[in-house]
PDB file of C-alpha atoms in Angstrom:
ATOM      1  CA  UNK A  28      -5.727  21.799  13.245  1.00  0.00           C
ATOM      2  CA  UNK A  29      -8.701  22.654  15.230  1.00  0.00           C
ATOM      3  CA  UNK A  30     -11.408  20.367  12.944  1.00  0.00           C
ATOM      4  CA  UNK A  31     -14.950  20.347  14.131  1.00  0.00           C
ATOM      5  CA  UNK A  32     -16.452  16.513  14.852  1.00  0.00           C
ATOM      6  CA  UNK A  33     -17.652  16.423  11.628  1.00  0.00           C
ATOM      7  CA  UNK A  34     -14.084  15.548   9.955  1.00  0.00           C
ATOM      8  CA  UNK A  35     -12.005  12.601  10.470  1.00  0.00           C
ATOM      9  CA  UNK A  36      -8.171  13.277  10.439  1.00  0.00           C
ATOM     10  CA  UNK A  37      -5.031  10.684  10.527  1.00  0.00           C
ATOM     11  CA  UNK A  38      -2.052  10.315  11.798  1.00  0.00           C
ATOM     12  CA  UNK A  39       0.753  11.011   8.888  1.00  0.00           C
ATOM     13  CA  UNK A  40       1.955   7.282   9.802  1.00  0.00           C
ATOM     14  CA  UNK A  41      -1.570   6.002   9.452  1.00  0.00           C
ATOM     15  CA  UNK A  42      -3.586   7.483   6.725  1.00  0.00           C
ATOM     16  CA  UNK A  43      -0.669   5.870   4.108  1.00  0.00           C
ATOM     17  CA  UNK A  44      -1.743   2.136   4.817  1.00  0.00           C
ATOM     18  CA  UNK A  45      -5.449   2.037   5.917  1.00  0.00           C
ATOM     19  CA  UNK A  46      -5.393   2.870   9.442  1.00  0.00           C
ATOM     20  CA  UNK A  47      -8.460   4.370  11.351  1.00  0.00           C
ATOM     21  CA  UNK A  48      -9.129   7.914  12.030  1.00  0.00           C
ATOM     22  CA  UNK A  49      -8.115   9.334  14.862  1.00  0.00           C
ATOM     23  CA  UNK A  50     -10.364   9.823  18.001  1.00  0.00           C
ATOM     24  CA  UNK A  51      -8.614  10.512  21.470  1.00  0.00           C
ATOM     25  CA  UNK A  52      -9.927  12.884  24.788  1.00  0.00           C
ATOM     26  CA  UNK A  53      -9.172  15.976  22.931  1.00  0.00           C
ATOM     27  CA  UNK A  54     -10.980  15.616  19.637  1.00  0.00           C
ATOM     28  CA  UNK A  55     -13.545  12.974  20.484  1.00  0.00           C
ATOM     29  CA  UNK A  56     -15.481  11.559  17.042  1.00  0.00           C
ATOM     30  CA  UNK A  57     -18.592   9.494  17.167  1.00  0.00           C
ATOM     31  CA  UNK A  58     -17.244   6.842  14.019  1.00  0.00           C
ATOM     32  CA  UNK A  59     -13.797   6.131  12.527  1.00  0.00           C
ATOM     33  CA  UNK A  60     -12.915   5.311   9.384  1.00  0.00           C
ATOM     34  CA  UNK A  61     -10.048   3.372   7.362  1.00  0.00           C
ATOM     35  CA  UNK A  62      -8.305   5.934   4.903  1.00  0.00           C
ATOM     36  CA  UNK A  63      -8.648   3.370   2.355  1.00  0.00           C
ATOM     37  CA  UNK A  64     -12.922   2.978   2.961  1.00  0.00           C
ATOM     38  CA  UNK A  65     -12.605   6.703   1.711  1.00  0.00           C
ATOM     39  CA  UNK A  66     -11.625   5.500  -1.568  1.00  0.00           C
ATOM     40  CA  UNK A  67     -14.082   2.882  -1.532  1.00  0.00           C
ATOM     41  CA  UNK A  68     -17.155   5.361  -0.619  1.00  0.00           C
ATOM     42  CA  UNK A  69     -15.472   7.487  -3.659  1.00  0.00           C
ATOM     43  CA  UNK A  70     -15.355   4.845  -5.990  1.00  0.00           C
ATOM     44  CA  UNK A  71     -19.154   3.312  -5.418  1.00  0.00           C
ATOM     45  CA  UNK A  72     -20.766   7.500  -5.645  1.00  0.00           C
ATOM     46  CA  UNK A  73     -18.137   7.090  -8.832  1.00  0.00           C
ATOM     47  CA  UNK A  74     -19.985   4.308 -10.492  1.00  0.00           C
ATOM     48  CA  UNK A  75     -22.994   5.546 -10.364  1.00  0.00           C
ATOM     49  CA  UNK A  76     -24.495   5.739 -14.191  1.00  0.00           C
ATOM     50  CA  UNK A  77     -26.791   8.290 -14.023  1.00  0.00           C
ATOM     51  CA  UNK A  78     -24.213  11.610 -13.147  1.00  0.00           C
ATOM     52  CA  UNK A  79     -21.216   9.741 -14.508  1.00  0.00           C
ATOM     53  CA  UNK A  80     -22.944   7.936 -17.857  1.00  0.00           C
ATOM     54  CA  UNK A  81     -19.306   8.399 -19.608  1.00  0.00           C
ATOM     55  CA  UNK A  82     -16.328   7.690 -16.887  1.00  0.00           C
ATOM     56  CA  UNK A  83     -14.902   4.676 -18.384  1.00  0.00           C
ATOM     57  CA  UNK A  84     -11.491   4.447 -16.310  1.00  0.00           C
ATOM     58  CA  UNK A  85     -10.161   5.484 -12.867  1.00  0.00           C
ATOM     59  CA  UNK A  86      -6.743   6.557 -12.206  1.00  0.00           C
ATOM     60  CA  UNK A  87      -5.820   6.006  -8.550  1.00  0.00           C
ATOM     61  CA  UNK A  88      -2.248   7.599  -8.309  1.00  0.00           C
ATOM     62  CA  UNK A  89      -0.048   8.123  -5.637  1.00  0.00           C
ATOM     63  CA  UNK A  90       3.742   9.176  -5.211  1.00  0.00           C
ATOM     64  CA  UNK A  91       6.234   8.513  -2.431  1.00  0.00           C
ATOM     65  CA  UNK A  92       3.427   8.115   0.872  1.00  0.00           C
ATOM     66  CA  UNK A  93       0.599   7.746  -1.355  1.00  0.00           C
ATOM     67  CA  UNK A  94       2.702   5.167  -3.566  1.00  0.00           C
ATOM     68  CA  UNK A  95       2.582   3.552  -0.421  1.00  0.00           C
ATOM     69  CA  UNK A  96      -1.288   4.230  -0.146  1.00  0.00           C
ATOM     70  CA  UNK A  97      -1.986   3.111  -3.510  1.00  0.00           C
ATOM     71  CA  UNK A  98       0.422   0.085  -3.050  1.00  0.00           C
ATOM     72  CA  UNK A  99      -1.953  -1.437   0.052  1.00  0.00           C
ATOM     73  CA  UNK A 100      -5.089  -0.296  -1.236  1.00  0.00           C
ATOM     74  CA  UNK A 101      -4.820  -2.259  -4.086  1.00  0.00           C
ATOM     75  CA  UNK A 102      -3.629  -4.820  -2.224  1.00  0.00           C
ATOM     76  CA  UNK A 103      -6.484  -4.997   0.271  1.00  0.00           C
ATOM     77  CA  UNK A 104      -9.875  -3.115  -1.438  1.00  0.00           C
ATOM     78  CA  UNK A 105     -12.662  -6.121  -1.427  1.00  0.00           C
ATOM     79  CA  UNK A 106     -14.525  -3.360  -3.872  1.00  0.00           C
ATOM     80  CA  UNK A 107     -12.394  -2.957  -6.646  1.00  0.00           C
ATOM     81  CA  UNK A 108     -13.671  -5.590  -8.713  1.00  0.00           C
ATOM     82  CA  UNK A 109     -17.428  -4.591  -7.807  1.00  0.00           C
ATOM     83  CA  UNK A 110     -17.169  -1.976 -10.565  1.00  0.00           C
ATOM     84  CA  UNK A 111     -15.496  -3.861 -13.310  1.00  0.00           C
ATOM     85  CA  UNK A 112     -18.695  -3.203 -15.151  1.00  0.00           C
ATOM     86  CA  UNK A 113     -18.937   0.494 -14.720  1.00  0.00           C
ATOM     87  CA  UNK A 114     -15.240   1.700 -15.512  1.00  0.00           C
ATOM     88  CA  UNK A 115     -11.522   0.033 -15.599  1.00  0.00           C
ATOM     89  CA  UNK A 116      -9.823   0.981 -12.302  1.00  0.00           C
ATOM     90  CA  UNK A 117      -6.184   1.321 -12.371  1.00  0.00           C
ATOM     91  CA  UNK A 118      -3.203   1.978 -10.232  1.00  0.00           C
ATOM     92  CA  UNK A 119      -0.121   3.802 -10.303  1.00  0.00           C
ATOM     93  CA  UNK A 120       2.379   3.224  -7.704  1.00  0.00           C
ATOM     94  CA  UNK A 121       5.126   6.246  -7.623  1.00  0.00           C
ATOM     95  CA  UNK A 122       8.523   6.026  -5.882  1.00  0.00           C
ATOM     96  CA  UNK A 123       7.066   5.072  -1.842  1.00  0.00           C
ATOM     97  CA  UNK A 124       9.396   4.313   0.102  1.00  0.00           C
ATOM     98  CA  UNK A 125       8.657   0.649   1.361  1.00  0.00           C
ATOM     99  CA  UNK A 126       6.493  -2.290  -0.451  1.00  0.00           C
ATOM    100  CA  UNK A 127       3.632  -4.988   0.889  1.00  0.00           C
ATOM    101  CA  UNK A 128       5.360  -8.071   0.120  1.00  0.00           C
ATOM    102  CA  UNK A 129       3.227 -10.711   0.347  1.00  0.00           C
ATOM    103  CA  UNK A 130       5.016 -13.522   2.205  1.00  0.00           C
ATOM    104  CA  UNK A 131       8.070 -13.813   4.288  1.00  0.00           C
ATOM    105  CA  UNK A 132      10.802 -13.497   1.318  1.00  0.00           C
ATOM    106  CA  UNK A 133      12.889 -11.230   0.837  1.00  0.00           C
ATOM    107  CA  UNK A 134      15.698 -10.633  -1.437  1.00  0.00           C
ATOM    108  CA  UNK A 135      19.063 -12.983  -0.634  1.00  0.00           C
ATOM    109  CA  UNK A 136      22.406 -10.975  -1.750  1.00  0.00           C
ATOM    110  CA  UNK A 137      24.483 -14.479  -1.783  1.00  0.00           C
ATOM    111  CA  UNK A 138      22.147 -16.138  -3.807  1.00  0.00           C
ATOM    112  CA  UNK A 139      20.715 -13.205  -6.387  1.00  0.00           C
ATOM    113  CA  UNK A 140      16.876 -14.760  -5.418  1.00  0.00           C
ATOM    114  CA  UNK A 141      14.383 -14.704  -2.984  1.00  0.00           C
ATOM    115  CA  UNK A 142      14.295 -16.724  -0.096  1.00  0.00           C
ATOM    116  CA  UNK A 143      12.824 -16.720   3.606  1.00  0.00           C
ATOM    117  CA  UNK A 144      15.889 -15.945   5.817  1.00  0.00           C
ATOM    118  CA  UNK A 145      15.338 -17.046   9.180  1.00  0.00           C
ATOM    119  CA  UNK A 146      18.032 -14.917  10.813  1.00  0.00           C
ATOM    120  CA  UNK A 147      15.683 -11.466  10.032  1.00  0.00           C
ATOM    121  CA  UNK A 148      13.269 -13.323  12.657  1.00  0.00           C
ATOM    122  CA  UNK A 149      15.818 -12.121  15.174  1.00  0.00           C
ATOM    123  CA  UNK A 150      17.559  -9.447  13.545  1.00  0.00           C
ATOM    124  CA  UNK A 151      14.511  -7.516  12.348  1.00  0.00           C
ATOM    125  CA  UNK A 152      11.817  -9.040  14.386  1.00  0.00           C
ATOM    126  CA  UNK A 153       8.881  -7.229  12.662  1.00  0.00           C
ATOM    127  CA  UNK A 154      10.024  -7.252   8.787  1.00  0.00           C
ATOM    128  CA  UNK A 155       6.806  -9.073   8.106  1.00  0.00           C
ATOM    129  CA  UNK A 156       4.176  -7.367   9.391  1.00  0.00           C
ATOM    130  CA  UNK A 157       1.872  -5.068   7.987  1.00  0.00           C
ATOM    131  CA  UNK A 158       2.969  -2.313   6.368  1.00  0.00           C
ATOM    132  CA  UNK A 159       5.842  -4.068   4.762  1.00  0.00           C
ATOM    133  CA  UNK A 160       4.245  -7.999   5.166  1.00  0.00           C
ATOM    134  CA  UNK A 161       0.842  -9.319   5.489  1.00  0.00           C
ATOM    135  CA  UNK A 162       1.394 -10.718   9.725  1.00  0.00           C
ATOM    136  CA  UNK A 163      -0.586  -8.529  12.391  1.00  0.00           C
ATOM    137  CA  UNK A 164      -3.301  -6.722   9.778  1.00  0.00           C
ATOM    138  CA  UNK A 165      -4.706  -3.456  10.788  1.00  0.00           C
ATOM    139  CA  UNK A 166      -8.691  -3.985  10.894  1.00  0.00           C
ATOM    140  CA  UNK A 167      -8.975  -2.684   6.688  1.00  0.00           C
ATOM    141  CA  UNK A 168      -6.947  -5.593   5.533  1.00  0.00           C
ATOM    142  CA  UNK A 169      -7.827  -7.985   8.125  1.00  0.00           C
ATOM    143  CA  UNK A 170     -11.460  -7.609   6.982  1.00  0.00           C
ATOM    144  CA  UNK A 171      -9.947  -9.136   3.148  1.00  0.00           C
ATOM    145  CA  UNK A 172      -7.516 -11.342   5.145  1.00  0.00           C
ATOM    146  CA  UNK A 173      -4.143 -12.828   4.120  1.00  0.00           C
ATOM    147  CA  UNK A 174      -5.508 -15.407   1.651  1.00  0.00           C
ATOM    148  CA  UNK A 175      -8.340 -12.870  -0.677  1.00  0.00           C
ATOM    149  CA  UNK A 176      -4.914 -10.204  -0.892  1.00  0.00           C
ATOM    150  CA  UNK A 177      -2.994 -12.497  -2.085  1.00  0.00           C
ATOM    151  CA  UNK A 178      -5.123 -13.787  -4.213  1.00  0.00           C
ATOM    152  CA  UNK A 179      -6.714 -10.526  -5.684  1.00  0.00           C
ATOM    153  CA  UNK A 180      -3.244  -8.466  -5.849  1.00  0.00           C
ATOM    154  CA  UNK A 181      -2.248 -10.281  -8.646  1.00  0.00           C
ATOM    155  CA  UNK A 182      -4.855  -9.730 -11.337  1.00  0.00           C
ATOM    156  CA  UNK A 183      -5.178  -5.734 -10.345  1.00  0.00           C
ATOM    157  CA  UNK A 184      -4.238  -3.280 -12.920  1.00  0.00           C
ATOM    158  CA  UNK A 185      -1.204  -1.484 -11.232  1.00  0.00           C
ATOM    159  CA  UNK A 186       2.072   0.420 -12.945  1.00  0.00           C
ATOM    160  CA  UNK A 187       4.822   1.097 -11.080  1.00  0.00           C
ATOM    161  CA  UNK A 188       6.980   3.786 -11.927  1.00  0.00           C
ATOM    162  CA  UNK A 189      10.285   4.805 -10.342  1.00  0.00           C
ATOM    163  CA  UNK A 190      12.773   7.476 -11.207  1.00  0.00           C
ATOM    164  CA  UNK A 191      16.234   6.582 -12.745  1.00  0.00           C
ATOM    165  CA  UNK A 192      17.656   9.121 -10.319  1.00  0.00           C
ATOM    166  CA  UNK A 193      15.923   8.561  -7.071  1.00  0.00           C
ATOM    167  CA  UNK A 194      18.755   6.941  -5.395  1.00  0.00           C
ATOM    168  CA  UNK A 195      19.901   8.853  -2.839  1.00  0.00           C
ATOM    169  CA  UNK A 196      20.516   6.509   0.552  1.00  0.00           C
ATOM    170  CA  UNK A 197      20.795   9.645   2.461  1.00  0.00           C
ATOM    171  CA  UNK A 198      17.200  10.985   1.633  1.00  0.00           C
ATOM    172  CA  UNK A 199      16.042  12.554   4.862  1.00  0.00           C
ATOM    173  CA  UNK A 200      12.281  11.320   3.430  1.00  0.00           C
ATOM    174  CA  UNK A 201      13.327   7.773   3.454  1.00  0.00           C
ATOM    175  CA  UNK A 202      12.175   5.160   5.314  1.00  0.00           C
ATOM    176  CA  UNK A 203      15.603   3.530   7.099  1.00  0.00           C
ATOM    177  CA  UNK A 204      13.490   1.645   9.560  1.00  0.00           C
ATOM    178  CA  UNK A 205      15.076  -2.806   9.667  1.00  0.00           C
ATOM    179  CA  UNK A 206      11.875  -3.372   7.569  1.00  0.00           C
ATOM    180  CA  UNK A 207      12.273  -1.327   5.329  1.00  0.00           C
ATOM    181  CA  UNK A 208      15.997  -0.967   4.342  1.00  0.00           C
ATOM    182  CA  UNK A 209      16.041  -5.030   4.051  1.00  0.00           C
ATOM    183  CA  UNK A 210      13.690  -4.189   0.713  1.00  0.00           C
ATOM    184  CA  UNK A 211      16.487  -2.041  -0.516  1.00  0.00           C
ATOM    185  CA  UNK A 212      19.356   0.697  -0.141  1.00  0.00           C
ATOM    186  CA  UNK A 213      17.068   3.404  -1.711  1.00  0.00           C
ATOM    187  CA  UNK A 214      13.941   3.773  -3.746  1.00  0.00           C
ATOM    188  CA  UNK A 215      15.110   2.697  -6.580  1.00  0.00           C
ATOM    189  CA  UNK A 216      16.612  -0.431  -5.733  1.00  0.00           C
ATOM    190  CA  UNK A 217      12.999  -1.101  -3.617  1.00  0.00           C
ATOM    191  CA  UNK A 218      11.124  -0.304  -6.325  1.00  0.00           C
ATOM    192  CA  UNK A 219      13.046  -2.784  -9.486  1.00  0.00           C
ATOM    193  CA  UNK A 220      12.995  -5.730  -6.455  1.00  0.00           C
ATOM    194  CA  UNK A 221       9.159  -5.562  -5.888  1.00  0.00           C
ATOM    195  CA  UNK A 222       8.873  -5.162  -9.501  1.00  0.00           C
ATOM    196  CA  UNK A 223      11.121  -8.454  -9.655  1.00  0.00           C
ATOM    197  CA  UNK A 224       9.475  -9.740  -6.421  1.00  0.00           C
ATOM    198  CA  UNK A 225       6.137  -9.828  -8.151  1.00  0.00           C
ATOM    199  CA  UNK A 226       6.703 -11.713 -11.001  1.00  0.00           C
ATOM    200  CA  UNK A 227       8.459 -14.196  -9.405  1.00  0.00           C
ATOM    201  CA  UNK A 228       5.210 -14.342  -6.674  1.00  0.00           C
ATOM    202  CA  UNK A 229       2.725 -14.901  -9.613  1.00  0.00           C
ATOM    203  CA  UNK A 230       4.711 -16.436 -12.124  1.00  0.00           C
TER     204      UNK A 230
END
């Protein structure tokens, strides 16, 4: 698209995980902004009680790539709690292709539990890097930092919505990278497994 310099734009992989908007020689921009920061600004506008006096609930919902966006945004945004007195914020994470894990543990088939698996460091070296884990965070997520992300995600109001037929390991839109595949064979398995992980992680 031939966008004017007033418009921000993101790569197809960048927008869903909060990367900065693009800037290059053919599309120069005066400033760059995280796609997550855009939502922060929208919430700030909605918190204006003079304009929206009757607004009591805000739902941020995303399906597939949008589900990836909501999962990571609710983990990394330090702005959400600021609006607790203005409205209730709820996230809906629907059928994403991958999830953000909060430590290095992953599902271990033999023990049927989540464990730190040393072999993954050599077999799947980037399995715990962002967007799949909390290593090598991007600028937006680094602003919060690992400890804050872990601390705040546990009390965020997030619903996980899964399709019980969404279990095609050959889906052409399924993330089949090594870090994604160790989360599960398909979207349904990844979602069910992640929900168990979150319950285990936070008790």
